[in-house]
């Protein structure tokens, strides 16, 4: 079963998804996978290029927002799409995230490209913890 699902009919000029994970690591990796899947079919993207970055925020919402924004930034600035990620989230005074993204340059011939996300929006944006899982609901402008 997929760790994320797309939500139909929420709005028209965007794509919405809900991601989940038992841990913060799983939640962020699930959300990343959903974001990758919006841009290109992950199975058709090779792991040729590695992008590493880290972020620090004082709450989960801001961290998720910045994290997904960073993925869009790499697409826009470096023409990259990804198929997987490794994420680590540590909670001290703040939340510190380190991420490694695996992907390749956009290739219209070889990759099954889908839509072009412009930005993550605050519309219906939510990150929350249940008893034993984390959830994120994200709306992406396309």
JSON list of C-alpha atoms in Angstrom, two decimals:
[
{"chain": "A", "resi": 1, "resn": "UNK", "atom": "CA", "xyz": [0.00, 0.00, 0.00]},
{"chain": "A", "resi": 2, "resn": "UNK", "atom": "CA", "xyz": [1.28, 3.45, -0.93]},
{"chain": "A", "resi": 3, "resn": "UNK", "atom": "CA", "xyz": [2.35, 5.78, 1.87]},
{"chain": "A", "resi": 4, "resn": "UNK", "atom": "CA", "xyz": [0.53, 8.64, 0.18]},
{"chain": "A", "resi": 5, "resn": "UNK", "atom": "CA", "xyz": [-2.65, 9.20, -1.83]},
{"chain": "A", "resi": 6, "resn": "UNK", "atom": "CA", "xyz": [-3.83, 11.94, -4.13]},
{"chain": "A", "resi": 7, "resn": "UNK", "atom": "CA", "xyz": [-7.01, 13.78, -3.18]},
{"chain": "A", "resi": 8, "resn": "UNK", "atom": "CA", "xyz": [-9.29, 14.41, -6.16]},
{"chain": "A", "resi": 9, "resn": "UNK", "atom": "CA", "xyz": [-11.47, 17.41, -6.75]},
{"chain": "A", "resi": 10, "resn": "UNK", "atom": "CA", "xyz": [-10.20, 19.64, -3.96]},
{"chain": "A", "resi": 11, "resn": "UNK", "atom": "CA", "xyz": [-9.39, 22.37, -6.49]},
{"chain": "A", "resi": 12, "resn": "UNK", "atom": "CA", "xyz": [-8.54, 22.57, -10.19]},
{"chain": "A", "resi": 13, "resn": "UNK", "atom": "CA", "xyz": [-5.29, 24.51, -10.51]},
{"chain": "A", "resi": 14, "resn": "UNK", "atom": "CA", "xyz": [-3.45, 22.24, -8.16]},
{"chain": "A", "resi": 15, "resn": "UNK", "atom": "CA", "xyz": [-2.74, 18.73, -6.96]},
{"chain": "A", "resi": 16, "resn": "UNK", "atom": "CA", "xyz": [-3.43, 17.68, -3.38]},
{"chain": "A", "resi": 17, "resn": "UNK", "atom": "CA", "xyz": [-1.99, 14.72, -1.50]},
{"chain": "A", "resi": 18, "resn": "UNK", "atom": "CA", "xyz": [-1.96, 13.20, 1.93]},
{"chain": "A", "resi": 19, "resn": "UNK", "atom": "CA", "xyz": [1.22, 11.51, 3.13]},
{"chain": "A", "resi": 20, "resn": "UNK", "atom": "CA", "xyz": [1.74, 9.43, 6.24]},
{"chain": "A", "resi": 21, "resn": "UNK", "atom": "CA", "xyz": [4.47, 7.74, 8.22]},
{"chain": "A", "resi": 22, "resn": "UNK", "atom": "CA", "xyz": [5.02, 6.08, 11.57]},
{"chain": "A", "resi": 23, "resn": "UNK", "atom": "CA", "xyz": [8.04, 8.31, 12.15]},
{"chain": "A", "resi": 24, "resn": "UNK", "atom": "CA", "xyz": [9.00, 11.79, 10.99]},
{"chain": "A", "resi": 25, "resn": "UNK", "atom": "CA", "xyz": [11.58, 10.18, 8.69]},
{"chain": "A", "resi": 26, "resn": "UNK", "atom": "CA", "xyz": [8.84, 8.08, 7.05]},
{"chain": "A", "resi": 27, "resn": "UNK", "atom": "CA", "xyz": [6.46, 11.04, 6.83]},
{"chain": "A", "resi": 28, "resn": "UNK", "atom": "CA", "xyz": [8.98, 13.24, 5.02]},
{"chain": "A", "resi": 29, "resn": "UNK", "atom": "CA", "xyz": [10.07, 10.42, 2.69]},
{"chain": "A", "resi": 30, "resn": "UNK", "atom": "CA", "xyz": [6.41, 9.69, 1.86]},
{"chain": "A", "resi": 31, "resn": "UNK", "atom": "CA", "xyz": [5.69, 13.36, 1.15]},
{"chain": "A", "resi": 32, "resn": "UNK", "atom": "CA", "xyz": [8.82, 13.56, -1.02]},
{"chain": "A", "resi": 33, "resn": "UNK", "atom": "CA", "xyz": [7.72, 10.50, -2.99]},
{"chain": "A", "resi": 34, "resn": "UNK", "atom": "CA", "xyz": [4.29, 12.04, -3.59]},
{"chain": "A", "resi": 35, "resn": "UNK", "atom": "CA", "xyz": [5.98, 15.25, -4.78]},
{"chain": "A", "resi": 36, "resn": "UNK", "atom": "CA", "xyz": [8.30, 13.27, -7.10]},
{"chain": "A", "resi": 37, "resn": "UNK", "atom": "CA", "xyz": [5.26, 11.40, -8.44]},
{"chain": "A", "resi": 38, "resn": "UNK", "atom": "CA", "xyz": [3.52, 14.69, -9.31]},
{"chain": "A", "resi": 39, "resn": "UNK", "atom": "CA", "xyz": [6.47, 15.63, -11.55]},
{"chain": "A", "resi": 40, "resn": "UNK", "atom": "CA", "xyz": [7.49, 12.32, -13.17]},
{"chain": "A", "resi": 41, "resn": "UNK", "atom": "CA", "xyz": [6.83, 8.60, -12.79]},
{"chain": "A", "resi": 42, "resn": "UNK", "atom": "CA", "xyz": [9.48, 7.57, -10.21]},
{"chain": "A", "resi": 43, "resn": "UNK", "atom": "CA", "xyz": [10.09, 4.22, -11.97]},
{"chain": "A", "resi": 44, "resn": "UNK", "atom": "CA", "xyz": [11.27, 6.03, -15.11]},
{"chain": "A", "resi": 45, "resn": "UNK", "atom": "CA", "xyz": [13.74, 8.29, -13.30]},
{"chain": "A", "resi": 46, "resn": "UNK", "atom": "CA", "xyz": [17.29, 7.02, -12.85]},
{"chain": "A", "resi": 47, "resn": "UNK", "atom": "CA", "xyz": [19.44, 7.63, -9.78]},
{"chain": "A", "resi": 48, "resn": "UNK", "atom": "CA", "xyz": [22.25, 9.54, -11.50]},
{"chain": "A", "resi": 49, "resn": "UNK", "atom": "CA", "xyz": [22.33, 12.76, -9.52]},
{"chain": "A", "resi": 50, "resn": "UNK", "atom": "CA", "xyz": [22.38, 13.18, -5.75]},
{"chain": "A", "resi": 51, "resn": "UNK", "atom": "CA", "xyz": [21.29, 16.39, -4.04]},
{"chain": "A", "resi": 52, "resn": "UNK", "atom": "CA", "xyz": [21.88, 16.90, -0.33]},
{"chain": "A", "resi": 53, "resn": "UNK", "atom": "CA", "xyz": [20.54, 19.70, 1.82]},
{"chain": "A", "resi": 54, "resn": "UNK", "atom": "CA", "xyz": [19.58, 20.47, 5.38]},
{"chain": "A", "resi": 55, "resn": "UNK", "atom": "CA", "xyz": [16.93, 22.68, 6.93]},
{"chain": "A", "resi": 56, "resn": "UNK", "atom": "CA", "xyz": [16.13, 23.87, 10.40]},
{"chain": "A", "resi": 57, "resn": "UNK", "atom": "CA", "xyz": [12.73, 25.10, 11.56]},
{"chain": "A", "resi": 58, "resn": "UNK", "atom": "CA", "xyz": [10.89, 25.57, 14.82]},
{"chain": "A", "resi": 59, "resn": "UNK", "atom": "CA", "xyz": [7.78, 23.59, 13.85]},
{"chain": "A", "resi": 60, "resn": "UNK", "atom": "CA", "xyz": [6.71, 20.66, 11.69]},
{"chain": "A", "resi": 61, "resn": "UNK", "atom": "CA", "xyz": [4.52, 22.66, 9.31]},
{"chain": "A", "resi": 62, "resn": "UNK", "atom": "CA", "xyz": [7.32, 25.05, 8.41]},
{"chain": "A", "resi": 63, "resn": "UNK", "atom": "CA", "xyz": [9.78, 22.19, 8.03]},
{"chain": "A", "resi": 64, "resn": "UNK", "atom": "CA", "xyz": [7.49, 20.25, 5.67]},
{"chain": "A", "resi": 65, "resn": "UNK", "atom": "CA", "xyz": [6.70, 23.39, 3.69]},
{"chain": "A", "resi": 66, "resn": "UNK", "atom": "CA", "xyz": [10.39, 24.30, 3.21]},
{"chain": "A", "resi": 67, "resn": "UNK", "atom": "CA", "xyz": [11.33, 20.70, 2.46]},
{"chain": "A", "resi": 68, "resn": "UNK", "atom": "CA", "xyz": [8.81, 20.32, -0.37]},
{"chain": "A", "resi": 69, "resn": "UNK", "atom": "CA", "xyz": [9.63, 23.79, -1.64]},
{"chain": "A", "resi": 70, "resn": "UNK", "atom": "CA", "xyz": [13.29, 22.75, -1.90]},
{"chain": "A", "resi": 71, "resn": "UNK", "atom": "CA", "xyz": [12.32, 19.82, -4.16]},
{"chain": "A", "resi": 72, "resn": "UNK", "atom": "CA", "xyz": [10.47, 22.23, -6.47]},
{"chain": "A", "resi": 73, "resn": "UNK", "atom": "CA", "xyz": [13.46, 24.58, -6.36]},
{"chain": "A", "resi": 74, "resn": "UNK", "atom": "CA", "xyz": [15.82, 21.84, -7.66]},
{"chain": "A", "resi": 75, "resn": "UNK", "atom": "CA", "xyz": [13.40, 21.14, -10.50]},
{"chain": "A", "resi": 76, "resn": "UNK", "atom": "CA", "xyz": [13.24, 24.83, -11.42]},
{"chain": "A", "resi": 77, "resn": "UNK", "atom": "CA", "xyz": [16.89, 25.75, -10.95]},
{"chain": "A", "resi": 78, "resn": "UNK", "atom": "CA", "xyz": [18.65, 22.54, -12.06]},
{"chain": "A", "resi": 79, "resn": "UNK", "atom": "CA", "xyz": [15.95, 20.80, -14.18]},
{"chain": "A", "resi": 80, "resn": "UNK", "atom": "CA", "xyz": [15.99, 17.77, -11.89]},
{"chain": "A", "resi": 81, "resn": "UNK", "atom": "CA", "xyz": [13.36, 15.17, -11.10]},
{"chain": "A", "resi": 82, "resn": "UNK", "atom": "CA", "xyz": [13.78, 12.52, -8.42]},
{"chain": "A", "resi": 83, "resn": "UNK", "atom": "CA", "xyz": [12.69, 9.00, -7.62]},
{"chain": "A", "resi": 84, "resn": "UNK", "atom": "CA", "xyz": [13.65, 8.52, -3.97]},
{"chain": "A", "resi": 85, "resn": "UNK", "atom": "CA", "xyz": [15.03, 10.18, -0.87]},
{"chain": "A", "resi": 86, "resn": "UNK", "atom": "CA", "xyz": [16.64, 9.53, 2.47]},
{"chain": "A", "resi": 87, "resn": "UNK", "atom": "CA", "xyz": [15.55, 11.91, 5.19]},
{"chain": "A", "resi": 88, "resn": "UNK", "atom": "CA", "xyz": [16.63, 12.30, 8.77]},
{"chain": "A", "resi": 89, "resn": "UNK", "atom": "CA", "xyz": [14.82, 14.52, 11.26]},
{"chain": "A", "resi": 90, "resn": "UNK", "atom": "CA", "xyz": [16.30, 15.32, 14.65]},
{"chain": "A", "resi": 91, "resn": "UNK", "atom": "CA", "xyz": [14.42, 17.16, 17.34]},
{"chain": "A", "resi": 92, "resn": "UNK", "atom": "CA", "xyz": [16.47, 19.30, 19.71]},
{"chain": "A", "resi": 93, "resn": "UNK", "atom": "CA", "xyz": [15.46, 22.87, 20.46]},
{"chain": "A", "resi": 94, "resn": "UNK", "atom": "CA", "xyz": [14.47, 23.09, 16.80]},
{"chain": "A", "resi": 95, "resn": "UNK", "atom": "CA", "xyz": [13.71, 20.49, 14.15]},
{"chain": "A", "resi": 96, "resn": "UNK", "atom": "CA", "xyz": [16.73, 19.76, 11.98]},
{"chain": "A", "resi": 97, "resn": "UNK", "atom": "CA", "xyz": [16.26, 17.90, 8.72]},
{"chain": "A", "resi": 98, "resn": "UNK", "atom": "CA", "xyz": [18.94, 16.46, 6.48]},
{"chain": "A", "resi": 99, "resn": "UNK", "atom": "CA", "xyz": [17.89, 15.04, 3.14]},
{"chain": "A", "resi": 100, "resn": "UNK", "atom": "CA", "xyz": [19.47, 13.23, 0.22]},
{"chain": "A", "resi": 101, "resn": "UNK", "atom": "CA", "xyz": [17.50, 13.16, -3.02]},
{"chain": "A", "resi": 102, "resn": "UNK", "atom": "CA", "xyz": [18.24, 10.72, -5.84]},
{"chain": "A", "resi": 103, "resn": "UNK", "atom": "CA", "xyz": [17.31, 11.60, -9.39]},
{"chain": "A", "resi": 104, "resn": "UNK", "atom": "CA", "xyz": [18.30, 12.79, -12.83]},
{"chain": "A", "resi": 105, "resn": "UNK", "atom": "CA", "xyz": [18.02, 15.70, -15.23]},
{"chain": "A", "resi": 106, "resn": "UNK", "atom": "CA", "xyz": [14.63, 16.10, -16.88]},
{"chain": "A", "resi": 107, "resn": "UNK", "atom": "CA", "xyz": [14.54, 14.02, -20.06]},
{"chain": "A", "resi": 108, "resn": "UNK", "atom": "CA", "xyz": [11.35, 14.26, -22.11]},
{"chain": "A", "resi": 109, "resn": "UNK", "atom": "CA", "xyz": [12.22, 11.18, -24.16]},
{"chain": "A", "resi": 110, "resn": "UNK", "atom": "CA", "xyz": [12.98, 8.74, -21.35]},
{"chain": "A", "resi": 111, "resn": "UNK", "atom": "CA", "xyz": [10.89, 9.95, -18.45]},
{"chain": "A", "resi": 112, "resn": "UNK", "atom": "CA", "xyz": [7.15, 9.91, -18.04]},
{"chain": "A", "resi": 113, "resn": "UNK", "atom": "CA", "xyz": [6.77, 13.58, -17.12]},
{"chain": "A", "resi": 114, "resn": "UNK", "atom": "CA", "xyz": [3.50, 14.65, -15.56]},
{"chain": "A", "resi": 115, "resn": "UNK", "atom": "CA", "xyz": [2.76, 18.16, -14.28]},
{"chain": "A", "resi": 116, "resn": "UNK", "atom": "CA", "xyz": [4.96, 21.09, -13.39]},
{"chain": "A", "resi": 117, "resn": "UNK", "atom": "CA", "xyz": [4.49, 22.10, -9.75]},
{"chain": "A", "resi": 118, "resn": "UNK", "atom": "CA", "xyz": [4.97, 25.83, -9.15]},
{"chain": "A", "resi": 119, "resn": "UNK", "atom": "CA", "xyz": [4.74, 26.02, -5.35]},
{"chain": "A", "resi": 120, "resn": "UNK", "atom": "CA", "xyz": [3.44, 24.44, -2.19]},
{"chain": "A", "resi": 121, "resn": "UNK", "atom": "CA", "xyz": [0.50, 26.48, -0.89]},
{"chain": "A", "resi": 122, "resn": "UNK", "atom": "CA", "xyz": [-0.74, 27.12, 2.63]},
{"chain": "A", "resi": 123, "resn": "UNK", "atom": "CA", "xyz": [-4.25, 26.25, 1.44]},
{"chain": "A", "resi": 124, "resn": "UNK", "atom": "CA", "xyz": [-5.53, 23.34, 3.59]},
{"chain": "A", "resi": 125, "resn": "UNK", "atom": "CA", "xyz": [-1.89, 22.62, 4.49]},
{"chain": "A", "resi": 126, "resn": "UNK", "atom": "CA", "xyz": [-1.62, 20.49, 7.60]},
{"chain": "A", "resi": 127, "resn": "UNK", "atom": "CA", "xyz": [0.94, 18.33, 9.39]},
{"chain": "A", "resi": 128, "resn": "UNK", "atom": "CA", "xyz": [-0.23, 16.46, 12.47]},
{"chain": "A", "resi": 129, "resn": "UNK", "atom": "CA", "xyz": [0.54, 13.56, 14.76]},
{"chain": "A", "resi": 130, "resn": "UNK", "atom": "CA", "xyz": [-1.98, 10.91, 15.70]},
{"chain": "A", "resi": 131, "resn": "UNK", "atom": "CA", "xyz": [-1.51, 8.26, 18.36]},
{"chain": "A", "resi": 132, "resn": "UNK", "atom": "CA", "xyz": [1.19, 6.42, 16.44]},
{"chain": "A", "resi": 133, "resn": "UNK", "atom": "CA", "xyz": [1.53, 8.10, 13.06]},
{"chain": "A", "resi": 134, "resn": "UNK", "atom": "CA", "xyz": [2.21, 11.41, 11.38]},
{"chain": "A", "resi": 135, "resn": "UNK", "atom": "CA", "xyz": [0.07, 12.87, 8.58]},
{"chain": "A", "resi": 136, "resn": "UNK", "atom": "CA", "xyz": [0.58, 15.69, 6.13]},
{"chain": "A", "resi": 137, "resn": "UNK", "atom": "CA", "xyz": [-1.97, 17.19, 3.76]},
{"chain": "A", "resi": 138, "resn": "UNK", "atom": "CA", "xyz": [-0.41, 19.25, 1.02]},
{"chain": "A", "resi": 139, "resn": "UNK", "atom": "CA", "xyz": [-1.79, 21.29, -1.86]},
{"chain": "A", "resi": 140, "resn": "UNK", "atom": "CA", "xyz": [0.61, 22.08, -4.71]},
{"chain": "A", "resi": 141, "resn": "UNK", "atom": "CA", "xyz": [0.02, 24.82, -7.30]},
{"chain": "A", "resi": 142, "resn": "UNK", "atom": "CA", "xyz": [0.51, 23.56, -10.84]}
]
